[in-house]
Coordinates of C-alpha atoms and ligand atoms in Angstrom, one line a residue:
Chain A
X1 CA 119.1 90.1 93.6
X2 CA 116.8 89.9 97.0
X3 CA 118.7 91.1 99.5
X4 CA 119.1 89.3 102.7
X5 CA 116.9 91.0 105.4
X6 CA 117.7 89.5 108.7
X7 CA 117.9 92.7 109.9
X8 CA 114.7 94.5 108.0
X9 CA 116.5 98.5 107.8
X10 CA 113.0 99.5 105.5
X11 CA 109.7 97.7 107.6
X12 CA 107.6 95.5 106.5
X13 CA 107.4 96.6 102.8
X14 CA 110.8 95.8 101.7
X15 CA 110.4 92.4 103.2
X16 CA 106.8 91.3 102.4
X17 CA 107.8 90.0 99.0
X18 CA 110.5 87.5 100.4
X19 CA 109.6 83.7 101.4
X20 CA 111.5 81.7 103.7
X21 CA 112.9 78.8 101.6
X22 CA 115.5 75.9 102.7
X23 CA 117.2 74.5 99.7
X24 CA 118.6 71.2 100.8
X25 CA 121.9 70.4 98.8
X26 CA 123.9 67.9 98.6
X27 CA 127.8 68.5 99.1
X28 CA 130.9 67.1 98.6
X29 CA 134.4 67.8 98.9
X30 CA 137.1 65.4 98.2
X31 CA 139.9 67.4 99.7
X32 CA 137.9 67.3 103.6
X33 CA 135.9 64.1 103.5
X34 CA 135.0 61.5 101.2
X35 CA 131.5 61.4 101.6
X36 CA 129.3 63.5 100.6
X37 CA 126.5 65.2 102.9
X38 CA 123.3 67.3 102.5
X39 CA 123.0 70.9 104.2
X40 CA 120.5 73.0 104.4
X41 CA 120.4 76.7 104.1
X42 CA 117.2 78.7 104.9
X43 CA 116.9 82.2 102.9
X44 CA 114.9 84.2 102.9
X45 CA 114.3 85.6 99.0
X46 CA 111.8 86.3 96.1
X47 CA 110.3 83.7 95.0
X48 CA 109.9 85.0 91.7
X49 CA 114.0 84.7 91.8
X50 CA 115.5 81.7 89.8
X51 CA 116.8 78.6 92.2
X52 CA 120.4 80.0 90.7
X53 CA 120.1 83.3 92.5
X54 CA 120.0 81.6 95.7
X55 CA 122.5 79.5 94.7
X56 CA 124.6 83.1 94.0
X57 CA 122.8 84.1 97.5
X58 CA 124.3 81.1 99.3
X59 CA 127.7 81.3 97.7
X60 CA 128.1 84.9 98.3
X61 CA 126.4 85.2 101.5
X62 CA 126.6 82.1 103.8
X63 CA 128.8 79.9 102.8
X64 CA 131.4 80.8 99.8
X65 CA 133.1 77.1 99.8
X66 CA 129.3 76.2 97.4
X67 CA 130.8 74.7 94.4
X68 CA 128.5 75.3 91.0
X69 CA 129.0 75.7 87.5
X70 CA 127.3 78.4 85.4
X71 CA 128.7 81.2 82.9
X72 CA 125.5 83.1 81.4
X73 CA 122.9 82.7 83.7
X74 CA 120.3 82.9 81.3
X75 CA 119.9 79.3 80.0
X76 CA 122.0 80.0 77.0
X77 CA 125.6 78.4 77.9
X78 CA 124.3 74.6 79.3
X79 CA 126.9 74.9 82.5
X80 CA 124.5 74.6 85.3
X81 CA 122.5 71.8 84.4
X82 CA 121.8 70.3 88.4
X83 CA 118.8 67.5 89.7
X84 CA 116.5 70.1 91.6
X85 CA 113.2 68.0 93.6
X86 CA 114.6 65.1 91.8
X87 CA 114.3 66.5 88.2
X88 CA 117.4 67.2 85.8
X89 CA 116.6 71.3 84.8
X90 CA 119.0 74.4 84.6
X91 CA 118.8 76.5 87.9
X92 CA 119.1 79.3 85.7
X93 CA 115.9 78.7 84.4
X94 CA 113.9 77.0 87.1
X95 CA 111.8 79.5 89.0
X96 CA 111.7 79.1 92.9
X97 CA 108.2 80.0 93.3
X98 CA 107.7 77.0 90.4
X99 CA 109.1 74.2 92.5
X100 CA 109.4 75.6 96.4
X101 CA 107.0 74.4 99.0
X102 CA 105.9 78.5 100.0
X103 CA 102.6 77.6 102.0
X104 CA 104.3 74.9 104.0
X105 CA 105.3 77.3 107.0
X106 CA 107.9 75.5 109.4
X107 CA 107.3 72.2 108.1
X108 CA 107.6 73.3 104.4
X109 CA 109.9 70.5 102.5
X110 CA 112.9 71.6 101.3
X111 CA 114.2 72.5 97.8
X112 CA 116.6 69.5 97.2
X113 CA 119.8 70.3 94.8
X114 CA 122.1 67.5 93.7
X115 CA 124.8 66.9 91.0
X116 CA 123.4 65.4 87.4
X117 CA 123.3 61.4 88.0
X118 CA 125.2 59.1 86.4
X119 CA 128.4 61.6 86.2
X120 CA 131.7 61.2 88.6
X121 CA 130.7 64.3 91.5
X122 CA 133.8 66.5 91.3
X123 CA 133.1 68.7 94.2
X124 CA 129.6 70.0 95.6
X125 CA 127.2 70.3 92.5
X126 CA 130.3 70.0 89.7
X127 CA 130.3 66.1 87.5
X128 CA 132.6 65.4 85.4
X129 CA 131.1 66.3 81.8
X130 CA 134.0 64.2 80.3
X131 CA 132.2 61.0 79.2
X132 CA 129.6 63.3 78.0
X133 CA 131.4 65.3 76.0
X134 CA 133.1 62.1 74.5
X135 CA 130.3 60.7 73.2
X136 CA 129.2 64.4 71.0
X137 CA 132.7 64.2 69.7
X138 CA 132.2 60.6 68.7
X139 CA 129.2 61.3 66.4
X140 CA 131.5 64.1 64.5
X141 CA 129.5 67.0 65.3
X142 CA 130.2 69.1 62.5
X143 CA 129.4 69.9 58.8
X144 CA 131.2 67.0 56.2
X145 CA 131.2 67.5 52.6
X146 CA 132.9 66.3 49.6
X147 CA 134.7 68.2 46.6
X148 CA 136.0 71.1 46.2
X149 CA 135.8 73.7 48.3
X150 CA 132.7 75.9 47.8
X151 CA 132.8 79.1 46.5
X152 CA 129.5 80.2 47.6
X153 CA 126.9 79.6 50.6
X154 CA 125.6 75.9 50.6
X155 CA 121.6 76.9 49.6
X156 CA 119.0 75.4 51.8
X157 CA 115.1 75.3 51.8
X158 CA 113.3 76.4 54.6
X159 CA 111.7 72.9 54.4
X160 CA 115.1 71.4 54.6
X161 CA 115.8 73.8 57.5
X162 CA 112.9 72.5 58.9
X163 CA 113.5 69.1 59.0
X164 CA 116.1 69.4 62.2
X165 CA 115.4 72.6 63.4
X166 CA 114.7 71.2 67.1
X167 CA 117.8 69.4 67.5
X168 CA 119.6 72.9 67.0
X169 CA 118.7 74.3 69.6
X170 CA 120.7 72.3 72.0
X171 CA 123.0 74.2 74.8
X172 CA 124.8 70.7 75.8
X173 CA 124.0 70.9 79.1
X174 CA 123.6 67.1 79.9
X175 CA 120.5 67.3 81.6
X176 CA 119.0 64.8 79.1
X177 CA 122.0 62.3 79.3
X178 CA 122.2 62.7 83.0
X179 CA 118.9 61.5 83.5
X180 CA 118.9 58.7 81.3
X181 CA 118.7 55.2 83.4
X182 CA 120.5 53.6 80.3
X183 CA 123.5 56.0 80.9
X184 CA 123.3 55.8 84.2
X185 CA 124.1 52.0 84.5
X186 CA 126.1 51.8 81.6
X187 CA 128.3 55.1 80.6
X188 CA 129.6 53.7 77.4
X189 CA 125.8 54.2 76.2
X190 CA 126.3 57.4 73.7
X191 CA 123.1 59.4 75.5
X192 CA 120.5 61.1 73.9
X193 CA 122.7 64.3 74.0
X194 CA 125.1 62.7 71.7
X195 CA 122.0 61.3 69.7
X196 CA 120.3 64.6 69.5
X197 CA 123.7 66.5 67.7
X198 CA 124.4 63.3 65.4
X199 CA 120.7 63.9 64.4
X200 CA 120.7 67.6 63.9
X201 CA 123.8 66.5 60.9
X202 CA 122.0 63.3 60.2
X203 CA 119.1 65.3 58.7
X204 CA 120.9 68.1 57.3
X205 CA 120.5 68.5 53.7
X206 CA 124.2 69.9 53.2
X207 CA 125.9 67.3 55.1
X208 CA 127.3 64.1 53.5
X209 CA 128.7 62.4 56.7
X210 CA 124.9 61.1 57.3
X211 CA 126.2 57.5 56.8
X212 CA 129.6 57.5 58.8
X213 CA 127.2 58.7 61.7
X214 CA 124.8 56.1 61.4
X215 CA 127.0 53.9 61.4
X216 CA 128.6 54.9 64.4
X217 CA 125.2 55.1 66.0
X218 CA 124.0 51.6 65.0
X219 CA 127.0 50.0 66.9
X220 CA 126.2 48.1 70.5
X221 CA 126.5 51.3 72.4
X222 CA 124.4 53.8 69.6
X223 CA 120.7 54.0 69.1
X224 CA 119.6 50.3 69.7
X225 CA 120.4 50.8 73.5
X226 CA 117.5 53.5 73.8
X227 CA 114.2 52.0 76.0
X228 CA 112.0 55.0 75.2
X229 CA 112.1 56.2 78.5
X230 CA 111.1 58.9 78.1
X231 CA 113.0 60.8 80.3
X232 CA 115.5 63.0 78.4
X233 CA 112.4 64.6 76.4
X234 CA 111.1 65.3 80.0
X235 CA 114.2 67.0 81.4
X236 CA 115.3 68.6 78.2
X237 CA 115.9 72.9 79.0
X238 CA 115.2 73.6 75.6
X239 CA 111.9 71.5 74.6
X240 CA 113.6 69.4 72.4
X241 CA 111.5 66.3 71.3
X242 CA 114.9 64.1 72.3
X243 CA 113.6 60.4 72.4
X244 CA 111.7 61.5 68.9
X245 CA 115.0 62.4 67.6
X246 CA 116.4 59.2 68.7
X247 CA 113.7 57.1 67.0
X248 CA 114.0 59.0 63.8
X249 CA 117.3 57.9 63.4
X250 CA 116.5 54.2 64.6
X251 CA 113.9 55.0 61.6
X252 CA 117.0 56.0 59.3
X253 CA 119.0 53.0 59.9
X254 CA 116.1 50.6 59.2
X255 CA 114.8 52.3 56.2
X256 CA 118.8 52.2 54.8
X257 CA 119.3 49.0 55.7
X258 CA 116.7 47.6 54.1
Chain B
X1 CA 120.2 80.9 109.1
X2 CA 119.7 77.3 110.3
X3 CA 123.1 75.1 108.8
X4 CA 123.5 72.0 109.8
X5 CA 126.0 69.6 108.5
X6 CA 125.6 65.9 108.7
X7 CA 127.4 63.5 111.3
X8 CA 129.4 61.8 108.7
X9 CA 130.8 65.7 107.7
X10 CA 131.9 66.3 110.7
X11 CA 133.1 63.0 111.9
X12 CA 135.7 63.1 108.8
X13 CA 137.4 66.5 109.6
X14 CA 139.8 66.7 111.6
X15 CA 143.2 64.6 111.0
X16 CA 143.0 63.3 107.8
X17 CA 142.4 66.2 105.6
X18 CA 143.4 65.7 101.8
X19 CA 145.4 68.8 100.9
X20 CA 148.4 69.3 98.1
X21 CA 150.7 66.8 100.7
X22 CA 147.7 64.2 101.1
X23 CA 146.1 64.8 97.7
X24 CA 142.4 62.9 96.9
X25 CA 142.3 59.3 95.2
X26 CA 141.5 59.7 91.7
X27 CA 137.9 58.4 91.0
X28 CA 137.8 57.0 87.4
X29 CA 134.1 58.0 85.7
X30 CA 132.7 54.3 85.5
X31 CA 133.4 52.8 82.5
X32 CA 134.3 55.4 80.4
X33 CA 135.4 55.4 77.1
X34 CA 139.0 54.6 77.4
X35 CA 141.7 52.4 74.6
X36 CA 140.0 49.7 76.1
X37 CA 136.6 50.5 75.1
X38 CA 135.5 47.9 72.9
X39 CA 136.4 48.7 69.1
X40 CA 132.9 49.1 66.9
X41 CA 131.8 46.2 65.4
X42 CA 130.2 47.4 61.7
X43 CA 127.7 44.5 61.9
X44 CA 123.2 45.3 62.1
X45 CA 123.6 42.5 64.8
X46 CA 121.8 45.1 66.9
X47 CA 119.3 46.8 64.1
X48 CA 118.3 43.6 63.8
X49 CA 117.5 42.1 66.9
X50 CA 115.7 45.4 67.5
X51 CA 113.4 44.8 64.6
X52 CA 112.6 41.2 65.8
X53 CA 111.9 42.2 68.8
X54 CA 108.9 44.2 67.5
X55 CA 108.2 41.5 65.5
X56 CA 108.4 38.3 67.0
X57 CA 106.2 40.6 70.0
X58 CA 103.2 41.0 67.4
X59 CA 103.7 37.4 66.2
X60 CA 103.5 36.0 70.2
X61 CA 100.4 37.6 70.9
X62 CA 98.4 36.3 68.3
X63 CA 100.5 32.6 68.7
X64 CA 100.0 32.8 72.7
X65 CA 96.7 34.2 73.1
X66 CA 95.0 31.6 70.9
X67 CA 97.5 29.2 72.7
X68 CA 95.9 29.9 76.1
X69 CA 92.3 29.9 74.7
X70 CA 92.7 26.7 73.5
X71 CA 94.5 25.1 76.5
X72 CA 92.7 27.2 79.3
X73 CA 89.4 28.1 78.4
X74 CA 87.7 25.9 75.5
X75 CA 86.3 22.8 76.2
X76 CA 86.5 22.2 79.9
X77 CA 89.2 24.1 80.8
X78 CA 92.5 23.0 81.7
X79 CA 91.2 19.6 83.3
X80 CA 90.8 18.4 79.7
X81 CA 94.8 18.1 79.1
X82 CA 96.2 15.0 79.4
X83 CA 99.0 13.2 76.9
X84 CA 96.0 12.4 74.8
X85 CA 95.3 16.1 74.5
X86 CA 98.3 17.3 73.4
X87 CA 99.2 13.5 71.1
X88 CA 95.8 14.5 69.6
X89 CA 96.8 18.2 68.5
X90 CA 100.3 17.2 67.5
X91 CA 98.8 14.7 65.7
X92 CA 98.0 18.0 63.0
X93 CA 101.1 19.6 61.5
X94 CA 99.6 22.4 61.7
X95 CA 99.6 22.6 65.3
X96 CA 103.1 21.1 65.1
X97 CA 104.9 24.3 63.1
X98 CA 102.0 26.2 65.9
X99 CA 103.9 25.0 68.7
X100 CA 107.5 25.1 67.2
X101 CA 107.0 28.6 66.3
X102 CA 105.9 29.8 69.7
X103 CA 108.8 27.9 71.2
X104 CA 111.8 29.3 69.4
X105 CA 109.9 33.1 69.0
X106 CA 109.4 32.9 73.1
X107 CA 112.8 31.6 73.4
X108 CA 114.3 34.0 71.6
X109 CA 112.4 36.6 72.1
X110 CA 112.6 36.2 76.1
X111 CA 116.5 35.1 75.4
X112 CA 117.4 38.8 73.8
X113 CA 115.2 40.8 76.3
X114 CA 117.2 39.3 79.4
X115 CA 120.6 40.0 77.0
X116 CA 119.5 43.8 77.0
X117 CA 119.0 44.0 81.0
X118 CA 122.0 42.1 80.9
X119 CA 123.7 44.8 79.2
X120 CA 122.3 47.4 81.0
X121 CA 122.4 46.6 84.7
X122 CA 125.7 44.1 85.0
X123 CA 128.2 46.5 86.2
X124 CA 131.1 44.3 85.9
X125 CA 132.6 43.2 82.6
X126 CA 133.2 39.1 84.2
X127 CA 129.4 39.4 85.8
X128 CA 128.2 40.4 82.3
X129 CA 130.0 37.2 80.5
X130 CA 128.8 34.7 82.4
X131 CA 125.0 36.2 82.8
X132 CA 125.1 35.8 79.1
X133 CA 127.0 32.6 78.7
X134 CA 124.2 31.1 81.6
X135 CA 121.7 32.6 79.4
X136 CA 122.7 31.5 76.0
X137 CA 123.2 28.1 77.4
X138 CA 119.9 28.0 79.0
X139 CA 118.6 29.4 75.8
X140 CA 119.8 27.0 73.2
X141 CA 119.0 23.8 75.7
X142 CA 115.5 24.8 75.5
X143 CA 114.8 25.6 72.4
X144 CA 116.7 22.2 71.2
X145 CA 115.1 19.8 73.7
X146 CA 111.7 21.5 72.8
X147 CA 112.2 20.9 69.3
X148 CA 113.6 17.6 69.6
X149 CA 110.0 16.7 71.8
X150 CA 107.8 18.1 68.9
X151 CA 109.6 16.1 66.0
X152 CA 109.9 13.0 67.7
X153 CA 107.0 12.7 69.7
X154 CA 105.4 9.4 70.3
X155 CA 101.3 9.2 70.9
X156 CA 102.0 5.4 71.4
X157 CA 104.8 5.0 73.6
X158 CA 104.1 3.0 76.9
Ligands
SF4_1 S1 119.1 67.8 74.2 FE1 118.3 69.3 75.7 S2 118.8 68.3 77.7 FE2 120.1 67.3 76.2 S3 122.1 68.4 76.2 FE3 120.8 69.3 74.6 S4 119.7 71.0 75.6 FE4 120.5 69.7 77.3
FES2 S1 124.1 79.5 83.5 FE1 124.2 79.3 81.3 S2 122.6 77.9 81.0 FE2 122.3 78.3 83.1

């Protein structure tokens, strides 16, 4: 952690390293007002720091009412998935010195944190993940099989492994879903999250619940609702390819429909 | 450290605070998924208008393009169309099924895309029902009246 050096106890060479940064974010508490309101804080810290460790800075040091999610702090659990300048990422990931205006001097602009879109604000930076977490449930994420039970390890290729490798590697941290303009206007729309796990199954040569799920997905609310945005593959932690996965099961439907 | 808190913060403290006596309205998510969430309906009503999307799309360019040439650009321009113009081309049944094809792909075509922004931007569920019933009335009135022109056109009425 930077320490806060408003008082500099070790000259100039403890703080040459630190940048003044205001992070603009947007705050809300039910249980004082209903609106919510931006504040700014200035600190001064590393930029080489992630936008979470001021976050922690702010929380521990000025202001402890901040209200944030996160468990691991190092992009592994999906809780702190936030809109930072406008762009869903995990402040656990995001570098400050990536995304803060450091040669703007006085009139540098801001760092601007808000709660994911398109999700009821519970307090400060905290949605409710609900909806979200309703739709991965709907698409049964987890292994089906028939018969009897097996008595050894279900064998796999490393081509088969292959085939869905990218969508395992999602953390659920709605940063795709919440910046979907679908989802955002209409919430029963299942979100590429929900897309992304059905597709990781979907593909898996082990599974047998392929065709339950795509039938869930080719329902008014499933796949048919994606617009190729564009969006969720751009705010995606991870890297996953999200809107490919999407049209690969649009691909799945048509090619077992037909 | 420079904090500054908004008007409409401040203005709101005070009195009215919401505390375990005075506890917050519930805000329901928007829509969520709830009993009454609309039960799946097993039908490729939506694979398929997907598909013709893409389809009838391809089709209307070639269909439209050639259209405009033909009406816009060839011969003189649009100053050449009069009721001979057009009694002369329908004369062909080959510009007949032309011009019947572009009219209910167009329609239809247009008719779904609206239906999706329907969908996604109507916020309530009345608002969405009668957008759609306006638009599937409009719809099917123009594609019938425009079928109804083409088959019982009359080069020599007076
Ligand atoms: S697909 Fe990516 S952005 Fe979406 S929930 Fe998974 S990790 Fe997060
Ligand atoms: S805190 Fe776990 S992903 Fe950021």
């Amino acid at each position: 952690m930077a320490t806060v050096t408003e008082t500099p106890t070790g000259g100039m060479a403890d703080s040459a390293h630190l940048a003044r940064v205001t992070f603009r974010i947007r705050r809300f508490n039910p249980e004082s007002s209903e609106h919510a309101f931006w504040q700014d804080f200035t600190l001064d810290i590393d930029p080489k720091e992630r936008v979470l460790d001021a976050l922690h800075q702010i929380k521990w040091e000025e202001d402890g009412t901040l209200t944030f999610r996160r468990s691991c702090a190092h992009g592994i659990c999906g809780s702190d998935a936030m809109r930072i300048n406008g762009k869903n990422r995990l402040a656990c990931k995001t570098l400050i010195k990536d995304i803060a205006d450091l040669d703007g001097g006085p009139k540098a602009k801001p760092v601007v944190i808000e709660p994911l879109k398109g999700m009821t604000v519970q307090k400060d930076l905290i949605v409710d993940m609900e909806p979200f977490f309703q739709a991965y449930r709907d698409v049964m994420p987890f292994l089906i099989t028939t018969g009897n039970q097996p008595s050894r390890e279900h064998r796999q290729s490393a081509e088969q492994r292959e085939r869905f490798d990218d969508t395992t590697k999602c953390i659920l941290c709605a940063a795709c879903t919440g910046a979907c303009p679908v989802f955002w206007n209409d919430g029963q729309y299942f979100g590429p999250a929900a897309i992304v796990n059905a597709h990781r199954f979907i593909f898996d040569s082990r599974d047998e619940g392929a065709e339950q799920r795509l039938e869930i997905l080719n329902d008014r609310d499933g796949v048919w609702r994606c617009r190729t945005i564009f969006n969720c593959t751009d705010a995606c932690p991870r890297g996953i390819e999200v809107t490919k996965a999407i049209q690969e099961v649009k691909q799945a439907l048509i090619t077992r429909r037909f | 450290m420079a904090i500054e808190i908004s008007e409409v913060a401040k203005g709101d403290e005070g009195g009215r605070r919401y505390g375990p006596d005075n506890p917050a309205p519930v805000i329901e998510p928007p829509r969520a998924r709830t009993h009454r969430t609309p039960r799946t309906t097993r039908t490729n009503f939506e694979l398929y208008g997907w598909l013709f999307m893409r389809v009838s799309g391809v089709l209307l360019v070639v269909l439209v393009i050639t259209h405009l040439v033909i009406q816009l650009v060839l011969d003189g321009g649009v100053s050449k169309v009069s009721f001979a113009f057009v009694a002369g081309r329908w004369a062909s049944p080959f510009w007949q099924v032309w011009d019947l094809l572009m009219l209910w792909l167009a329609m239809l075509h247009g008719g779904n895309g609206l239906r999706t922004i329907i969908n996604d931007y109507a916020q309530r569920d009345t608002t969405r029902f009668w957008l759609k019933m306006l638009l599937y009335v409009a719809t099917v009135f123009t594609v019938l009246l425009g079928t109804l022109v083409i088959f019982t056109f009359d080069p020599n009425i007076s």
